Amino acid sequence: MSGEIVFRKCESLEEFHRCVELQRRIWEEADLEVEPATMFVVAAQTGGQTLGAFAGDRLVGFTLAVAGLRGRVPYLHSHMTGVDSEYRDLGVGRMLKLFQREEALGRGIRLIQWTFDPLELRNAHFNLNRLGVICREYHPNLYGVTTSPLHRGLETDRLLVEWHLDSARAVAAIENLVKDPGEAAASIELPAELERWQRENSSHVGTVQARLREEFTRWFAKGYAAIAFRRAPGNRAYLLAPWSDF
């Protein structure tokens, strides 16, 4: 592992196939659930994104986004972002997202959305604290139960991320100007044992998922948004505030 990581668009069919190969290694899903190379081609040709992180000639990360429209406002839905296991915890994922932001803003697109599992606490910190996203929608079992071992046989409950690319919140997070989150108007607590339960494939994880589903749904119905993630050992929580405050 050496050399500079280069971030650029994937453009050739061969590069799209390499995205598929990396996807297989990361998610380990059954063939029926793997996004084919044609999906990467379509995204690249229809206003979406197929972006790669390259170490020399080797693809070490990618993001796949499709074009969306809400009312008359264009946005991108970032369907997949993955980094090769050898290159994780090196900042590659964040740089890939920042390149995604730069490419979108260059085309006048100011919003990118994606989903993530609220049980994955590293992703919660990354999305909310490091990128400055907010979440106002909770989708129970969005993709159904998949074959990926990463999903542990659970229903695929997901938070929908809104990344308002040129908002003050996003800019502050990107420039590392946000302090560790403290208190908020409301919070959704996570048990200290969650990650151990996940490693053990304990039934307690499903119980936590059911509670998060109920609490997020209730707070979002009241007009609250998840705005930060507190990750102090033994004191992890999603922090929420009325969306009207922002």
PDB file of C-alpha atoms in Angstrom:
ATOM      1  CA  MET A   1       0.000   0.000   0.000  1.00  0.00           C
ATOM      2  CA  SER A   2       1.832   3.079  -1.217  1.00  0.00           C
ATOM      3  CA  GLY A   3       1.499   6.110  -3.416  1.00  0.00           C
ATOM      4  CA  GLU A   4      -1.051   8.846  -3.806  1.00  0.00           C
ATOM      5  CA  ILE A   5      -4.766   8.149  -4.103  1.00  0.00           C
ATOM      6  CA  VAL A   6      -6.325   9.778  -7.176  1.00  0.00           C
ATOM      7  CA  PHE A   7     -10.053  10.510  -7.314  1.00  0.00           C
ATOM      8  CA  ARG A   8     -11.697  10.709 -10.739  1.00  0.00           C
ATOM      9  CA  LYS A   9     -14.671   9.618 -12.787  1.00  0.00           C
ATOM     10  CA  CYS A  10     -14.819   6.017 -13.968  1.00  0.00           C
ATOM     11  CA  GLU A  11     -15.300   6.124 -17.712  1.00  0.00           C
ATOM     12  CA  SER A  12     -14.523   2.789 -19.353  1.00  0.00           C
ATOM     13  CA  LEU A  13     -16.490  -0.450 -19.303  1.00  0.00           C
ATOM     14  CA  GLU A  14     -13.444  -2.145 -17.793  1.00  0.00           C
ATOM     15  CA  GLU A  15     -13.494   0.314 -14.870  1.00  0.00           C
ATOM     16  CA  PHE A  16     -17.212  -0.272 -14.336  1.00  0.00           C
ATOM     17  CA  HIS A  17     -16.543  -4.015 -14.111  1.00  0.00           C
ATOM     18  CA  ARG A  18     -13.848  -3.328 -11.530  1.00  0.00           C
ATOM     19  CA  CYS A  19     -16.447  -1.433  -9.481  1.00  0.00           C
ATOM     20  CA  VAL A  20     -18.624  -4.551  -9.569  1.00  0.00           C
ATOM     21  CA  GLU A  21     -15.706  -6.741  -8.448  1.00  0.00           C
ATOM     22  CA  LEU A  22     -14.972  -4.426  -5.512  1.00  0.00           C
ATOM     23  CA  GLN A  23     -18.677  -4.350  -4.623  1.00  0.00           C
ATOM     24  CA  ARG A  24     -18.672  -8.165  -4.464  1.00  0.00           C
ATOM     25  CA  ARG A  25     -15.690  -8.213  -2.093  1.00  0.00           C
ATOM     26  CA  ILE A  26     -17.168  -5.592   0.238  1.00  0.00           C
ATOM     27  CA  TRP A  27     -20.817  -6.692   0.525  1.00  0.00           C
ATOM     28  CA  GLU A  28     -20.456 -10.428  -0.324  1.00  0.00           C
ATOM     29  CA  GLU A  29     -24.039 -10.592  -1.575  1.00  0.00           C
ATOM     30  CA  ALA A  30     -25.627 -13.262  -3.738  1.00  0.00           C
ATOM     31  CA  ASP A  31     -25.360 -12.639  -7.484  1.00  0.00           C
ATOM     32  CA  LEU A  32     -29.012 -11.591  -7.752  1.00  0.00           C
ATOM     33  CA  GLU A  33     -28.391  -8.660  -5.371  1.00  0.00           C
ATOM     34  CA  VAL A  34     -25.169  -7.374  -6.961  1.00  0.00           C
ATOM     35  CA  GLU A  35     -25.487  -4.180  -8.997  1.00  0.00           C
ATOM     36  CA  PRO A  36     -24.283  -5.122 -12.521  1.00  0.00           C
ATOM     37  CA  ALA A  37     -21.816  -3.141 -14.599  1.00  0.00           C
ATOM     38  CA  THR A  38     -24.704  -1.900 -16.736  1.00  0.00           C
ATOM     39  CA  MET A  39     -26.054   0.022 -13.727  1.00  0.00           C
ATOM     40  CA  PHE A  40     -22.742   1.849 -13.386  1.00  0.00           C
ATOM     41  CA  VAL A  41     -22.827   2.636 -17.104  1.00  0.00           C
ATOM     42  CA  VAL A  42     -26.387   3.987 -16.892  1.00  0.00           C
ATOM     43  CA  ALA A  43     -25.532   6.173 -13.884  1.00  0.00           C
ATOM     44  CA  ALA A  44     -22.540   7.658 -15.687  1.00  0.00           C
ATOM     45  CA  GLN A  45     -24.551   8.321 -18.845  1.00  0.00           C
ATOM     46  CA  THR A  46     -27.720   9.815 -17.328  1.00  0.00           C
ATOM     47  CA  GLY A  47     -26.507  12.541 -14.989  1.00  0.00           C
ATOM     48  CA  GLY A  48     -25.545  10.346 -12.059  1.00  0.00           C
ATOM     49  CA  GLN A  49     -22.035   9.538 -10.888  1.00  0.00           C
ATOM     50  CA  THR A  50     -19.614   6.636 -11.072  1.00  0.00           C
ATOM     51  CA  LEU A  51     -16.536   7.909  -9.245  1.00  0.00           C
ATOM     52  CA  GLY A  52     -13.435   5.989  -8.272  1.00  0.00           C
ATOM     53  CA  ALA A  53     -10.490   6.177  -5.900  1.00  0.00           C
ATOM     54  CA  PHE A  54      -7.336   4.802  -7.546  1.00  0.00           C
ATOM     55  CA  ALA A  55      -4.015   3.779  -6.080  1.00  0.00           C
ATOM     56  CA  GLY A  56      -1.996   3.665  -9.283  1.00  0.00           C
ATOM     57  CA  ASP A  57      -4.030   1.449 -11.607  1.00  0.00           C
ATOM     58  CA  ARG A  58      -5.865  -0.257  -8.741  1.00  0.00           C
ATOM     59  CA  LEU A  59      -9.442   0.739  -7.902  1.00  0.00           C
ATOM     60  CA  VAL A  60      -9.610   0.965  -4.085  1.00  0.00           C
ATOM     61  CA  GLY A  61     -12.953   2.730  -3.675  1.00  0.00           C
ATOM     62  CA  PHE A  62     -15.984   3.849  -5.614  1.00  0.00           C
ATOM     63  CA  THR A  63     -19.268   5.671  -5.278  1.00  0.00           C
ATOM     64  CA  LEU A  64     -22.343   5.111  -7.422  1.00  0.00           C
ATOM     65  CA  ALA A  65     -25.073   7.766  -7.558  1.00  0.00           C
ATOM     66  CA  VAL A  66     -28.173   8.111  -9.692  1.00  0.00           C
ATOM     67  CA  ALA A  67     -29.908  11.315 -10.747  1.00  0.00           C
ATOM     68  CA  GLY A  68     -33.093  12.241  -8.908  1.00  0.00           C
ATOM     69  CA  LEU A  69     -35.768  14.920  -9.067  1.00  0.00           C
ATOM     70  CA  ARG A  70     -37.915  16.257  -6.219  1.00  0.00           C
ATOM     71  CA  GLY A  71     -40.507  18.564  -7.627  1.00  0.00           C
ATOM     72  CA  ARG A  72     -38.372  20.640  -9.982  1.00  0.00           C
ATOM     73  CA  VAL A  73     -35.155  20.336  -7.970  1.00  0.00           C
ATOM     74  CA  PRO A  74     -32.425  17.951  -9.207  1.00  0.00           C
ATOM     75  CA  TYR A  75     -30.406  15.966  -6.694  1.00  0.00           C
ATOM     76  CA  LEU A  76     -28.222  12.856  -6.541  1.00  0.00           C
ATOM     77  CA  HIS A  77     -29.061   9.684  -4.681  1.00  0.00           C
ATOM     78  CA  SER A  78     -25.775   8.061  -3.665  1.00  0.00           C
ATOM     79  CA  HIS A  79     -26.686   4.394  -3.803  1.00  0.00           C
ATOM     80  CA  MET A  80     -23.344   2.795  -2.922  1.00  0.00           C
ATOM     81  CA  THR A  81     -19.995   3.917  -1.562  1.00  0.00           C
ATOM     82  CA  GLY A  82     -17.347   1.343  -0.732  1.00  0.00           C
ATOM     83  CA  VAL A  83     -13.638   1.203   0.078  1.00  0.00           C
ATOM     84  CA  ASP A  84     -11.348  -1.820  -0.170  1.00  0.00           C
ATOM     85  CA  SER A  85     -10.584  -3.275   3.277  1.00  0.00           C
ATOM     86  CA  GLU A  86      -6.855  -2.519   2.907  1.00  0.00           C
ATOM     87  CA  TYR A  87      -7.587   1.186   2.466  1.00  0.00           C
ATOM     88  CA  ARG A  88     -10.127   1.768   5.218  1.00  0.00           C
ATOM     89  CA  ASP A  89      -9.424   4.150   8.113  1.00  0.00           C
ATOM     90  CA  LEU A  90      -7.058   6.124   5.869  1.00  0.00           C
ATOM     91  CA  GLY A  91      -9.499   8.876   4.953  1.00  0.00           C
ATOM     92  CA  VAL A  92     -10.240   7.452   1.508  1.00  0.00           C
ATOM     93  CA  GLY A  93     -13.989   7.285   2.112  1.00  0.00           C
ATOM     94  CA  ARG A  94     -14.177  10.895   3.231  1.00  0.00           C
ATOM     95  CA  MET A  95     -12.077  12.132   0.324  1.00  0.00           C
ATOM     96  CA  LEU A  96     -14.300  10.165  -2.039  1.00  0.00           C
ATOM     97  CA  LYS A  97     -17.395  11.859  -0.590  1.00  0.00           C
ATOM     98  CA  LEU A  98     -15.739  15.281  -0.834  1.00  0.00           C
ATOM     99  CA  PHE A  99     -14.899  14.596  -4.481  1.00  0.00           C
ATOM    100  CA  GLN A 100     -18.519  13.572  -4.983  1.00  0.00           C
ATOM    101  CA  ARG A 101     -19.597  16.903  -3.464  1.00  0.00           C
ATOM    102  CA  GLU A 102     -17.191  18.881  -5.658  1.00  0.00           C
ATOM    103  CA  GLU A 103     -18.366  17.135  -8.822  1.00  0.00           C
ATOM    104  CA  ALA A 104     -22.029  17.735  -7.959  1.00  0.00           C
ATOM    105  CA  LEU A 105     -21.566  21.417  -7.099  1.00  0.00           C
ATOM    106  CA  GLY A 106     -19.679  21.854 -10.372  1.00  0.00           C
ATOM    107  CA  ARG A 107     -22.924  20.920 -12.146  1.00  0.00           C
ATOM    108  CA  GLY A 108     -25.149  23.104  -9.977  1.00  0.00           C
ATOM    109  CA  ILE A 109     -26.444  20.214  -7.850  1.00  0.00           C
ATOM    110  CA  ARG A 110     -26.750  21.241  -4.203  1.00  0.00           C
ATOM    111  CA  LEU A 111     -28.202  18.109  -2.573  1.00  0.00           C
ATOM    112  CA  ILE A 112     -26.998  14.519  -2.288  1.00  0.00           C
ATOM    113  CA  GLN A 113     -28.998  11.893  -0.429  1.00  0.00           C
ATOM    114  CA  TRP A 114     -28.213   8.345   0.648  1.00  0.00           C
ATOM    115  CA  THR A 115     -29.248   5.848   3.300  1.00  0.00           C
ATOM    116  CA  PHE A 116     -27.383   4.176   6.132  1.00  0.00           C
ATOM    117  CA  ASP A 117     -28.074   1.668   8.874  1.00  0.00           C
ATOM    118  CA  PRO A 118     -28.652   3.521  12.180  1.00  0.00           C
ATOM    119  CA  LEU A 119     -27.110   0.551  14.004  1.00  0.00           C
ATOM    120  CA  GLU A 120     -23.739   1.234  12.327  1.00  0.00           C
ATOM    121  CA  LEU A 121     -22.287   3.794  14.721  1.00  0.00           C
ATOM    122  CA  ARG A 122     -19.115   4.547  12.753  1.00  0.00           C
ATOM    123  CA  ASN A 123     -21.294   5.532   9.808  1.00  0.00           C
ATOM    124  CA  ALA A 124     -23.455   7.673  12.085  1.00  0.00           C
ATOM    125  CA  HIS A 125     -20.410   9.632  13.271  1.00  0.00           C
ATOM    126  CA  PHE A 126     -18.993   9.901   9.752  1.00  0.00           C
ATOM    127  CA  ASN A 127     -22.209  11.123   8.169  1.00  0.00           C
ATOM    128  CA  LEU A 128     -23.524  13.457  10.852  1.00  0.00           C
ATOM    129  CA  ASN A 129     -20.330  14.814  12.406  1.00  0.00           C
ATOM    130  CA  ARG A 130     -17.731  14.582   9.650  1.00  0.00           C
ATOM    131  CA  LEU A 131     -19.888  15.498   6.640  1.00  0.00           C
ATOM    132  CA  GLY A 132     -22.573  17.639   8.273  1.00  0.00           C
ATOM    133  CA  VAL A 133     -25.645  15.815   7.016  1.00  0.00           C
ATOM    134  CA  ILE A 134     -29.071  15.771   8.647  1.00  0.00           C
ATOM    135  CA  CYS A 135     -31.710  13.012   8.746  1.00  0.00           C
ATOM    136  CA  ARG A 136     -35.477  13.540   8.772  1.00  0.00           C
ATOM    137  CA  GLU A 137     -36.792  10.247   7.387  1.00  0.00           C
ATOM    138  CA  TYR A 138     -36.686   6.671   8.692  1.00  0.00           C
ATOM    139  CA  HIS A 139     -37.451   3.817   6.275  1.00  0.00           C
ATOM    140  CA  PRO A 140     -38.197   0.393   7.806  1.00  0.00           C
ATOM    141  CA  ASN A 141     -36.817  -2.610   5.890  1.00  0.00           C
ATOM    142  CA  LEU A 142     -36.127  -0.456   2.844  1.00  0.00           C
ATOM    143  CA  TYR A 143     -34.262  -3.091   0.785  1.00  0.00           C
ATOM    144  CA  GLY A 144     -35.747  -6.200   2.367  1.00  0.00           C
ATOM    145  CA  VAL A 145     -33.653  -8.870   4.071  1.00  0.00           C
ATOM    146  CA  THR A 146     -30.513  -9.392   1.974  1.00  0.00           C
ATOM    147  CA  THR A 147     -27.857 -12.103   1.694  1.00  0.00           C
ATOM    148  CA  SER A 148     -25.005  -9.778   2.719  1.00  0.00           C
ATOM    149  CA  PRO A 149     -23.319 -10.858   5.979  1.00  0.00           C
ATOM    150  CA  LEU A 150     -22.890  -7.146   6.712  1.00  0.00           C
ATOM    151  CA  HIS A 151     -26.670  -6.974   7.308  1.00  0.00           C
ATOM    152  CA  ARG A 152     -26.666  -9.905   9.791  1.00  0.00           C
ATOM    153  CA  GLY A 153     -30.017 -11.211   8.584  1.00  0.00           C
ATOM    154  CA  LEU A 154     -31.835  -8.170   9.985  1.00  0.00           C
ATOM    155  CA  GLU A 155     -34.448  -6.097   8.222  1.00  0.00           C
ATOM    156  CA  THR A 156     -32.737  -3.239   6.378  1.00  0.00           C
ATOM    157  CA  ASP A 157     -34.012  -0.247   8.352  1.00  0.00           C
ATOM    158  CA  ARG A 158     -32.370   2.924   7.061  1.00  0.00           C
ATOM    159  CA  LEU A 159     -32.042   6.601   7.874  1.00  0.00           C
ATOM    160  CA  LEU A 160     -32.236   8.863   4.835  1.00  0.00           C
ATOM    161  CA  VAL A 161     -29.345  11.337   4.736  1.00  0.00           C
ATOM    162  CA  GLU A 162     -29.710  14.854   3.354  1.00  0.00           C
ATOM    163  CA  TRP A 163     -26.356  16.424   2.490  1.00  0.00           C
ATOM    164  CA  HIS A 164     -27.032  20.061   1.644  1.00  0.00           C
ATOM    165  CA  LEU A 165     -23.711  20.602  -0.053  1.00  0.00           C
ATOM    166  CA  ASP A 166     -23.243  24.357   0.377  1.00  0.00           C
ATOM    167  CA  SER A 167     -25.029  24.732   3.730  1.00  0.00           C
ATOM    168  CA  ALA A 168     -23.228  26.293   6.691  1.00  0.00           C
ATOM    169  CA  ARG A 169     -23.535  22.986   8.545  1.00  0.00           C
ATOM    170  CA  ALA A 170     -21.846  20.988   5.770  1.00  0.00           C
ATOM    171  CA  VAL A 171     -19.092  23.544   5.202  1.00  0.00           C
ATOM    172  CA  ALA A 172     -18.271  23.701   8.923  1.00  0.00           C
ATOM    173  CA  ALA A 173     -18.066  19.909   9.170  1.00  0.00           C
ATOM    174  CA  ILE A 174     -15.920  19.605   6.046  1.00  0.00           C
ATOM    175  CA  GLU A 175     -13.502  22.245   7.340  1.00  0.00           C
ATOM    176  CA  ASN A 176     -13.295  20.498  10.734  1.00  0.00           C
ATOM    177  CA  LEU A 177     -14.804  23.469  12.559  1.00  0.00           C
ATOM    178  CA  VAL A 178     -17.447  21.483  14.460  1.00  0.00           C
ATOM    179  CA  LYS A 179     -16.735  20.648  18.090  1.00  0.00           C
ATOM    180  CA  ASP A 180     -17.739  17.332  19.613  1.00  0.00           C
ATOM    181  CA  PRO A 181     -21.520  17.345  19.994  1.00  0.00           C
ATOM    182  CA  GLY A 182     -22.838  17.895  23.483  1.00  0.00           C
ATOM    183  CA  GLU A 183     -26.507  18.235  24.308  1.00  0.00           C
ATOM    184  CA  ALA A 184     -29.543  18.746  22.095  1.00  0.00           C
ATOM    185  CA  ALA A 185     -33.284  19.180  22.379  1.00  0.00           C
ATOM    186  CA  ALA A 186     -33.771  15.402  22.194  1.00  0.00           C
ATOM    187  CA  SER A 187     -31.650  12.274  21.974  1.00  0.00           C
ATOM    188  CA  ILE A 188     -31.931   8.613  21.060  1.00  0.00           C
ATOM    189  CA  GLU A 189     -29.584   6.556  23.208  1.00  0.00           C
ATOM    190  CA  LEU A 190     -27.600   3.479  22.139  1.00  0.00           C
ATOM    191  CA  PRO A 191     -26.653   0.682  24.566  1.00  0.00           C
ATOM    192  CA  ALA A 192     -22.989   0.388  25.481  1.00  0.00           C
ATOM    193  CA  GLU A 193     -23.091  -3.323  24.571  1.00  0.00           C
ATOM    194  CA  LEU A 194     -24.357  -2.815  21.009  1.00  0.00           C
ATOM    195  CA  GLU A 195     -21.121  -3.534  19.152  1.00  0.00           C
ATOM    196  CA  ARG A 196     -20.467  -6.660  21.244  1.00  0.00           C
ATOM    197  CA  TRP A 197     -23.991  -7.858  20.523  1.00  0.00           C
ATOM    198  CA  GLN A 198     -23.369  -7.248  16.813  1.00  0.00           C
ATOM    199  CA  ARG A 199     -20.154  -9.316  16.874  1.00  0.00           C
ATOM    200  CA  GLU A 200     -21.995 -12.110  18.662  1.00  0.00           C
ATOM    201  CA  ASN A 201     -25.053 -11.931  16.345  1.00  0.00           C
ATOM    202  CA  SER A 202     -27.162 -11.577  19.472  1.00  0.00           C
ATOM    203  CA  SER A 203     -30.948 -11.283  19.315  1.00  0.00           C
ATOM    204  CA  HIS A 204     -30.548  -8.098  21.385  1.00  0.00           C
ATOM    205  CA  VAL A 205     -29.580  -6.279  18.170  1.00  0.00           C
ATOM    206  CA  GLY A 206     -33.051  -6.832  16.745  1.00  0.00           C
ATOM    207  CA  THR A 207     -34.545  -5.460  19.960  1.00  0.00           C
ATOM    208  CA  VAL A 208     -32.434  -2.313  19.652  1.00  0.00           C
ATOM    209  CA  GLN A 209     -33.433  -1.949  16.003  1.00  0.00           C
ATOM    210  CA  ALA A 210     -37.141  -2.113  16.934  1.00  0.00           C
ATOM    211  CA  ARG A 211     -36.678   0.594  19.578  1.00  0.00           C
ATOM    212  CA  LEU A 212     -34.759   2.871  17.199  1.00  0.00           C
ATOM    213  CA  ARG A 213     -37.488   2.413  14.596  1.00  0.00           C
ATOM    214  CA  GLU A 214     -40.144   3.535  17.074  1.00  0.00           C
ATOM    215  CA  GLU A 215     -38.148   6.463  18.498  1.00  0.00           C
ATOM    216  CA  PHE A 216     -36.938   7.897  15.182  1.00  0.00           C
ATOM    217  CA  THR A 217     -40.416   7.610  13.677  1.00  0.00           C
ATOM    218  CA  ARG A 218     -41.954   9.406  16.649  1.00  0.00           C
ATOM    219  CA  TRP A 219     -39.422  12.264  16.739  1.00  0.00           C
ATOM    220  CA  PHE A 220     -39.452  12.788  12.968  1.00  0.00           C
ATOM    221  CA  ALA A 221     -43.254  12.985  13.030  1.00  0.00           C
ATOM    222  CA  LYS A 222     -42.878  15.864  15.508  1.00  0.00           C
ATOM    223  CA  GLY A 223     -40.684  17.814  13.076  1.00  0.00           C
ATOM    224  CA  TYR A 224     -37.295  16.910  14.548  1.00  0.00           C
ATOM    225  CA  ALA A 225     -34.133  16.017  12.623  1.00  0.00           C
ATOM    226  CA  ALA A 226     -31.046  14.033  13.620  1.00  0.00           C
ATOM    227  CA  ILE A 227     -28.221  16.598  13.539  1.00  0.00           C
ATOM    228  CA  ALA A 228     -25.241  14.986  15.316  1.00  0.00           C
ATOM    229  CA  PHE A 229     -23.957  11.802  16.913  1.00  0.00           C
ATOM    230  CA  ARG A 230     -22.454  11.646  20.391  1.00  0.00           C
ATOM    231  CA  ARG A 231     -19.924   8.819  20.537  1.00  0.00           C
ATOM    232  CA  ALA A 232     -18.386   9.091  24.011  1.00  0.00           C
ATOM    233  CA  PRO A 233     -17.676   5.583  25.378  1.00  0.00           C
ATOM    234  CA  GLY A 234     -20.740   4.343  27.195  1.00  0.00           C
ATOM    235  CA  ASN A 235     -22.674   7.457  26.183  1.00  0.00           C
ATOM    236  CA  ARG A 236     -23.533   7.129  22.490  1.00  0.00           C
ATOM    237  CA  ALA A 237     -26.635   8.813  21.160  1.00  0.00           C
ATOM    238  CA  TYR A 238     -28.228  10.440  18.154  1.00  0.00           C
ATOM    239  CA  LEU A 239     -28.903  14.103  18.895  1.00  0.00           C
ATOM    240  CA  LEU A 240     -32.017  15.735  17.485  1.00  0.00           C
ATOM    241  CA  ALA A 241     -33.440  19.234  17.212  1.00  0.00           C
ATOM    242  CA  PRO A 242     -36.521  20.812  15.608  1.00  0.00           C
ATOM    243  CA  TRP A 243     -35.848  21.256  11.913  1.00  0.00           C
ATOM    244  CA  SER A 244     -37.345  24.752  12.124  1.00  0.00           C
ATOM    245  CA  ASP A 245     -34.274  25.771  14.195  1.00  0.00           C
ATOM    246  CA  PHE A 246     -32.115  25.412  11.108  1.00  0.00           C
TER     247      PHE A 246
END
